[in-house]
CSV table of C-alpha atoms in Angstrom, one decimal:
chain,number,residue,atom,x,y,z
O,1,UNK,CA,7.3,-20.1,14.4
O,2,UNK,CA,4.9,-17.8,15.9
O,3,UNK,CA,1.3,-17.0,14.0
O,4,UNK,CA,2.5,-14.0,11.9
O,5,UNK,CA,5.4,-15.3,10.7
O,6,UNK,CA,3.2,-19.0,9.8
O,7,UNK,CA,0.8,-15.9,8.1
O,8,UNK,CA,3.9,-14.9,6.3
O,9,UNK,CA,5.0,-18.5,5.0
O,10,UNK,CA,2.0,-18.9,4.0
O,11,UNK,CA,1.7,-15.9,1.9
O,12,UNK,CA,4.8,-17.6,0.2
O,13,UNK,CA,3.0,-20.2,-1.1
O,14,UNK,CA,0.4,-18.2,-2.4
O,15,UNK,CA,-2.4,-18.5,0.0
O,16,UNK,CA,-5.0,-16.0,-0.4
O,17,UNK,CA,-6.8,-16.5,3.2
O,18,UNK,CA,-3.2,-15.9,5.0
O,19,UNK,CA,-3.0,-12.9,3.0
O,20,UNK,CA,-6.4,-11.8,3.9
O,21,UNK,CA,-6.0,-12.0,7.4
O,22,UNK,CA,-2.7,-10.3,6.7
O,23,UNK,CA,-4.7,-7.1,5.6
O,24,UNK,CA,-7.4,-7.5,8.2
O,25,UNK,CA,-4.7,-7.7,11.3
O,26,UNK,CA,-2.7,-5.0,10.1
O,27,UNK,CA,-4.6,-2.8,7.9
O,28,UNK,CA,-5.7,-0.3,10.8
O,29,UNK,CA,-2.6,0.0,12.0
O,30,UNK,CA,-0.9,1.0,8.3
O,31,UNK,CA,-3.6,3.1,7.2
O,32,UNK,CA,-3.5,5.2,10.6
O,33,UNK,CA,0.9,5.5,10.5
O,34,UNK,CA,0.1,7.0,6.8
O,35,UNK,CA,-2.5,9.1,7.5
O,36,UNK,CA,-0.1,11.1,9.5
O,37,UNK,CA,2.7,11.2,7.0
O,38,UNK,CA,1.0,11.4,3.5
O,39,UNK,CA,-0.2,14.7,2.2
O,40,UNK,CA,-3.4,13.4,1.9
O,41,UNK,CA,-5.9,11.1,3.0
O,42,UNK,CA,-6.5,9.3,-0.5
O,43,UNK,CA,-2.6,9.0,-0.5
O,44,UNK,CA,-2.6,7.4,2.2
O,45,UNK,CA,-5.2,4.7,1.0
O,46,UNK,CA,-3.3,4.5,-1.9
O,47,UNK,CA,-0.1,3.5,0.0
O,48,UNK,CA,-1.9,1.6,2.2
O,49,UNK,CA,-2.6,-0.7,-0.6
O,50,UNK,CA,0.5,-0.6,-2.3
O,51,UNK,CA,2.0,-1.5,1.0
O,52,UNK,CA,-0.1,-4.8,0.8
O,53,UNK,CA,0.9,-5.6,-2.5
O,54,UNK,CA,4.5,-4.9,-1.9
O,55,UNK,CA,3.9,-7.8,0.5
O,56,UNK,CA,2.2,-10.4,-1.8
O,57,UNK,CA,5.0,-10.0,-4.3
O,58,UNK,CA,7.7,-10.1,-2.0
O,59,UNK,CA,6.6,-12.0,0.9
O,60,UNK,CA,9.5,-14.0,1.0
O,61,UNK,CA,12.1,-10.9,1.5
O,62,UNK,CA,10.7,-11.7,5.0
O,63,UNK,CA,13.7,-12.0,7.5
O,64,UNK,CA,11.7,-12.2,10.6
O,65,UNK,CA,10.7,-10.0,14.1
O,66,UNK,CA,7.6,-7.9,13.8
O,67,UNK,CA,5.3,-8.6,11.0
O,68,UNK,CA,4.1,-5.3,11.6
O,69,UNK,CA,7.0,-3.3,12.0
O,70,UNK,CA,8.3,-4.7,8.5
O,71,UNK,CA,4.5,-3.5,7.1
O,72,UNK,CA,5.3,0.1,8.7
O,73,UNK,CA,8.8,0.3,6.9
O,74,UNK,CA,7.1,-0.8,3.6
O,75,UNK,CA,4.8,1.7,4.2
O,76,UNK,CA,7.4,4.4,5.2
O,77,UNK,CA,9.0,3.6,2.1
O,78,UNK,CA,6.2,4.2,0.2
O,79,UNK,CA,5.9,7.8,1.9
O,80,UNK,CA,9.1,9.0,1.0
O,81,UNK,CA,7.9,8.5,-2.5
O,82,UNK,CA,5.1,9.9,-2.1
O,83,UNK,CA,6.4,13.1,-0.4
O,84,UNK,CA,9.2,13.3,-3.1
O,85,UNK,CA,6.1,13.1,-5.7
O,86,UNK,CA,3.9,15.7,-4.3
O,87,UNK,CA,7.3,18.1,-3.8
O,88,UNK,CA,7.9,17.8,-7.2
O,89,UNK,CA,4.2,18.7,-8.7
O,90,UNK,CA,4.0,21.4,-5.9
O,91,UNK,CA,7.0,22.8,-7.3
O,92,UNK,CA,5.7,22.0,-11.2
O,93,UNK,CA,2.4,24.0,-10.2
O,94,UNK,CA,2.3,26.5,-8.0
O,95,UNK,CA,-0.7,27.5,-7.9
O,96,UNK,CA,-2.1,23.6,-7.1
O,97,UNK,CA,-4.3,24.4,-3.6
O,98,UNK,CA,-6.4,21.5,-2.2
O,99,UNK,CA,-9.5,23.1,-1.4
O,100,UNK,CA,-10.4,21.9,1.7
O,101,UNK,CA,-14.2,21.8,0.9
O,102,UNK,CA,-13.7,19.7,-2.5
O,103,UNK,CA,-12.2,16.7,-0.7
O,104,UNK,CA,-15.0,13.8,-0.8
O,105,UNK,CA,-16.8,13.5,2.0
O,106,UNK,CA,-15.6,10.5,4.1
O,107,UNK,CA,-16.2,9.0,7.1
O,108,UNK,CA,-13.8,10.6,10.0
O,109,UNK,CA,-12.5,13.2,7.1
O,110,UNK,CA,-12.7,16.5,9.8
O,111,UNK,CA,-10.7,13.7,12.5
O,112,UNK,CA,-7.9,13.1,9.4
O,113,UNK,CA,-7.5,16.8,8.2
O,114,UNK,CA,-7.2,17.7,12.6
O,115,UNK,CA,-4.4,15.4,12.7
O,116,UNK,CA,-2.9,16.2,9.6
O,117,UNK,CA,-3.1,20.1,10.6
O,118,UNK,CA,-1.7,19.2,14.1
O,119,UNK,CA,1.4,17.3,12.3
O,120,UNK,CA,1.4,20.1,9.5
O,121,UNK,CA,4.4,22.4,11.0
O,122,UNK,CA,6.3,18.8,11.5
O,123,UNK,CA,9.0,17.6,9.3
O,124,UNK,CA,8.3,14.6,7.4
O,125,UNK,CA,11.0,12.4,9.7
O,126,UNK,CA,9.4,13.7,12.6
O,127,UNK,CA,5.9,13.3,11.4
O,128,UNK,CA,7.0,9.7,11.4
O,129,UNK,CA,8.5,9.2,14.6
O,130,UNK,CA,5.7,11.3,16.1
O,131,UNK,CA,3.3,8.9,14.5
O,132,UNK,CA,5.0,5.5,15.5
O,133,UNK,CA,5.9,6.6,19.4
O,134,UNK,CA,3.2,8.3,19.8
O,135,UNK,CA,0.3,7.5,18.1
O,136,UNK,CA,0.9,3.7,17.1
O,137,UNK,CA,2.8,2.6,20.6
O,138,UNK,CA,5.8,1.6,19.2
O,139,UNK,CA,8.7,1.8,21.2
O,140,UNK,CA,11.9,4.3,20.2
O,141,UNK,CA,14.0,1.2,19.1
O,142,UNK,CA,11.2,-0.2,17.2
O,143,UNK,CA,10.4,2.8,15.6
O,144,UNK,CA,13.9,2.8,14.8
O,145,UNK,CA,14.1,-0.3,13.0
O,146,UNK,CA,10.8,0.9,10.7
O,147,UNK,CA,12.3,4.3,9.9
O,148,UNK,CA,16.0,2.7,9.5
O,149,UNK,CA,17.3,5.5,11.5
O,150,UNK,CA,19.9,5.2,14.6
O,151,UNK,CA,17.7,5.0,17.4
O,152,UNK,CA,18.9,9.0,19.0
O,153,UNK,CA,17.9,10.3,15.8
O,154,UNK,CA,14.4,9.1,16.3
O,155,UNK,CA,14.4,10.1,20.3
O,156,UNK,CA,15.5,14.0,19.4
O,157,UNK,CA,12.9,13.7,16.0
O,158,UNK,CA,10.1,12.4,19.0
O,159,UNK,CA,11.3,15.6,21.2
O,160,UNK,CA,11.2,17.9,18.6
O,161,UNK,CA,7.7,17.1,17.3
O,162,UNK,CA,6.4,16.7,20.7
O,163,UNK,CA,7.7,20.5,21.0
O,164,UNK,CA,5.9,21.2,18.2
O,165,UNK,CA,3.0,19.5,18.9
O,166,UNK,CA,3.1,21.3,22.5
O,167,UNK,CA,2.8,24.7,20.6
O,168,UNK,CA,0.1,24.1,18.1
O,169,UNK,CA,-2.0,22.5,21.4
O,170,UNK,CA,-1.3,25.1,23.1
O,171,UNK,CA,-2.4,27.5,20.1
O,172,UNK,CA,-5.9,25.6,20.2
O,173,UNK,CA,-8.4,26.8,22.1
W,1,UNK,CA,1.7,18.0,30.9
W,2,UNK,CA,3.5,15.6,28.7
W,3,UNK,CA,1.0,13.0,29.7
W,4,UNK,CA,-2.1,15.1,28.9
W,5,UNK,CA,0.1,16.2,25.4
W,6,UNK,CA,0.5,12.2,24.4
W,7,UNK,CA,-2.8,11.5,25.5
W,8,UNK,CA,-4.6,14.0,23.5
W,9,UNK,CA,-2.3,13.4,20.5
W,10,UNK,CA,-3.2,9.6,21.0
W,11,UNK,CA,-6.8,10.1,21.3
W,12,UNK,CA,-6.6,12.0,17.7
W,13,UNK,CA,-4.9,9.6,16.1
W,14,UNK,CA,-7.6,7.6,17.1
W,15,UNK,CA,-10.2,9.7,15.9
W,16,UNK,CA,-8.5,9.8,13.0
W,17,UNK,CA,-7.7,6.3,12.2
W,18,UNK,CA,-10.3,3.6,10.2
W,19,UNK,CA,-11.9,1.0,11.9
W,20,UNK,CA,-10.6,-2.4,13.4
W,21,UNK,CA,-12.5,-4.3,10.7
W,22,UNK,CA,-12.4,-2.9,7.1
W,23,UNK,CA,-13.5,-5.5,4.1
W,24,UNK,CA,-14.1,-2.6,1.8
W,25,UNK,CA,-10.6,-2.0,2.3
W,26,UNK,CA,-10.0,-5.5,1.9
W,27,UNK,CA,-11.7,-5.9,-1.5
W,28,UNK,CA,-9.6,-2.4,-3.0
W,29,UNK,CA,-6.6,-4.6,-1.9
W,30,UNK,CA,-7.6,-7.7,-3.7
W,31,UNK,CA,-8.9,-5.6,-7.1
W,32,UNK,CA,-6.0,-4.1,-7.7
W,33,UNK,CA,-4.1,-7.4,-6.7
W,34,UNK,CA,-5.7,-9.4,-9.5
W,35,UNK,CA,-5.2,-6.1,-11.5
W,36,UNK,CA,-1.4,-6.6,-11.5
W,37,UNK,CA,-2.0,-10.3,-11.9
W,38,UNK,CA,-4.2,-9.8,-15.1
W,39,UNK,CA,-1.6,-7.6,-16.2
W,40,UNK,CA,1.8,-9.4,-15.7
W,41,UNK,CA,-0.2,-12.0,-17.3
W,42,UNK,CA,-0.7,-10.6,-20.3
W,43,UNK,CA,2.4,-8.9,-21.1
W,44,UNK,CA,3.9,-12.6,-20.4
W,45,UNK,CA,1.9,-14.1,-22.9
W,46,UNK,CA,2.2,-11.8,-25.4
W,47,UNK,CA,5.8,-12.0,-25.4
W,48,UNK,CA,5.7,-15.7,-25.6
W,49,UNK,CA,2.9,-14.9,-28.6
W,50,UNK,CA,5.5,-12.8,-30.7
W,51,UNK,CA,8.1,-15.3,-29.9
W,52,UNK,CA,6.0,-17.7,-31.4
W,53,UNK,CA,5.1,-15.6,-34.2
W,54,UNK,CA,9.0,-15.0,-34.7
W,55,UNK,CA,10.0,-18.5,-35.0
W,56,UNK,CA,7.1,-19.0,-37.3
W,57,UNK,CA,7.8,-16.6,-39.3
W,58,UNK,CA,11.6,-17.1,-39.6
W,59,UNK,CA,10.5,-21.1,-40.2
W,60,UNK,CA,8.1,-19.9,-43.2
W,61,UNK,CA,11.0,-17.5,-44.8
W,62,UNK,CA,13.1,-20.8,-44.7
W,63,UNK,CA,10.5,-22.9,-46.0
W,64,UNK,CA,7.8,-21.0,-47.8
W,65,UNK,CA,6.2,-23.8,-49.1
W,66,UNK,CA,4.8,-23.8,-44.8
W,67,UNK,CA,2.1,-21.3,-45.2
W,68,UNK,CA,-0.6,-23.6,-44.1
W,69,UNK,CA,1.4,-24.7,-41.0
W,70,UNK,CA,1.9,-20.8,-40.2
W,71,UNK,CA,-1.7,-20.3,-40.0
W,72,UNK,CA,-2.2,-23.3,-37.9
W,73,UNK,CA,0.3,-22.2,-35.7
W,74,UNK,CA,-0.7,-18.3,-35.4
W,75,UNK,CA,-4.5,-19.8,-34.4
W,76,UNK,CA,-2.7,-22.2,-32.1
W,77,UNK,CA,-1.1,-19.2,-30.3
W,78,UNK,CA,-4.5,-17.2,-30.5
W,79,UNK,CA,-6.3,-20.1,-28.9
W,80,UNK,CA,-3.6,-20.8,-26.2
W,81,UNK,CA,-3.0,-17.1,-25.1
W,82,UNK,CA,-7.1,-16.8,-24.9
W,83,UNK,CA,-7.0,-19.9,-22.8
W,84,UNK,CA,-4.1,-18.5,-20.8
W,85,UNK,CA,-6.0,-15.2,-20.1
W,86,UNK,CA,-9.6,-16.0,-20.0
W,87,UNK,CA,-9.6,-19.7,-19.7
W,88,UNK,CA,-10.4,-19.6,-16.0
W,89,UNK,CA,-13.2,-16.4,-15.9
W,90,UNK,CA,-14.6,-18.6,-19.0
W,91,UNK,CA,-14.7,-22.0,-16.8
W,92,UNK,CA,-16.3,-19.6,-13.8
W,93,UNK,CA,-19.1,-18.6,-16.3
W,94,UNK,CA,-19.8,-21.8,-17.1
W,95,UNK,CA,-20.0,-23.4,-14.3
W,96,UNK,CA,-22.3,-20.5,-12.8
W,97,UNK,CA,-24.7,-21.1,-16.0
W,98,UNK,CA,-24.8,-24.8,-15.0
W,99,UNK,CA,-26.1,-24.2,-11.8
């Protein structure tokens, strides 16, 4: 058994130093993936830590490979919620603009709202892809296996939002 | 061209992502953990509390002469759902007033 997965047992039998390191290992990693597909950055938090809850509850729904490819499809779950949320209360209000200058002012804020804007013309799927292949090193299958798509549906989503991406670059002066 | 695309797109994600080493992020984790802990707690013991109750109660319409023992029982409950949902922050207390 290799050290994740011993992290993982662990976390079964309620330790809360395995579960610790759990977060410190992987936080980065989860935080960055959903600050490219959450409409915001305090979404993303929020799934962040719903994502490491999901895995202290149901640590044992475990069924092996890459601790932190099973994290990233918790996370992507957690998304897709949270995408079909903020449609809906779009939809419910209209007039609901985020004014840029009333977000709080964090740490890197300017470096998440540039990366945000970059993925902005991106569907959500591709935002994802995009995200995983490009910006967290995953390769196309294991990017597959997060998303749960077949794996030429996430090579043409990478193409399309590297297209896109392309144009907006090329847009910037 | 691609290269210099993935690289630039890389480097923002970068910029973009928190650091390595996050305990702040840590300790959110672990509130709201014990959050959902305090909470399935409760609602677990207060359904075993109005089971209680119910049984008591359903006892004491059989046998109404059992008042007393009702009122035993319903501060037994109080006692044991207090113990079940403070009992350990209350033993922390202590022992940090000891020191």
């Amino acid at each position: 058994m290799d050290e994740e997965a011993a992290l993982i047992a662990a976390i079964c039998r309620g330790s809360d130093a395995a579960f610790n390191r759990l977060v410190d290992n992987h936080q980065q990693a989860v935080r960055s993936f959903l600050r490219g597909v959450t409409p915001g950055p305090e979404d993303a938090e929020d799934y962040a830590q719903e994502t490491f809850l999901a895995v202290w509850k149901h640590a044992s729904s475990f069924r092996g490979g890459s601790v932190r490819a099973w994290l990233l499809s918790i996370a992507w779950r957690k998304a897709i919620d949270s995408h079909r949320r903020w449609s809906r209360s779009r939809r419910r209000d209209a007039s609901y603009q985020i004014d840029l200058e009333d977000r709080p002012a964090e740490p890197g804020i300017e470096a998440v709202l540039a990366l945000q804007q970059a993925l902005s013309t991106l569907t959500l799927d591709q935002k994802a892809a995009v995200m995983l292949c490009l910006g967290c090193g995953l390769t196309h299958s294991e990017a597959a296996e997060v998303l749960k798509m077949p794996l030429g549906t996430v090579k043409s989503h990478v193409l399309r939002g590297r297209d896109r991406l392309q144009a907006v670059f090329g847009d910037a002066p | 061209m691609t290269d210099q695309l993935e690289s630039r797109f890389a480097e923002m994600v970068r910029c973009a992502a928190p650091t390595e080493r996050d305990p702040l992020f840590r300790l959110q984790v672990l509130e709201r953990r014990e959050t959902e802990r305090f909470r399935q707690r409760s609602s677990l013991t207060l359904a075993a509390a109005c089971l209680v109750l119910v049984v008591a109660a359903a006892a004491l319409a059989l046998r109404p002469a059992g008042f007393g023992t009702l009122s035993a029982m319903i501060l037994l409950v109080g006692c044991l759902a207090g113990h079940r949902l403070y009992g350990a922050t209350l033993m922390a207390r202590l022992r940090q007033l000891r020191r």
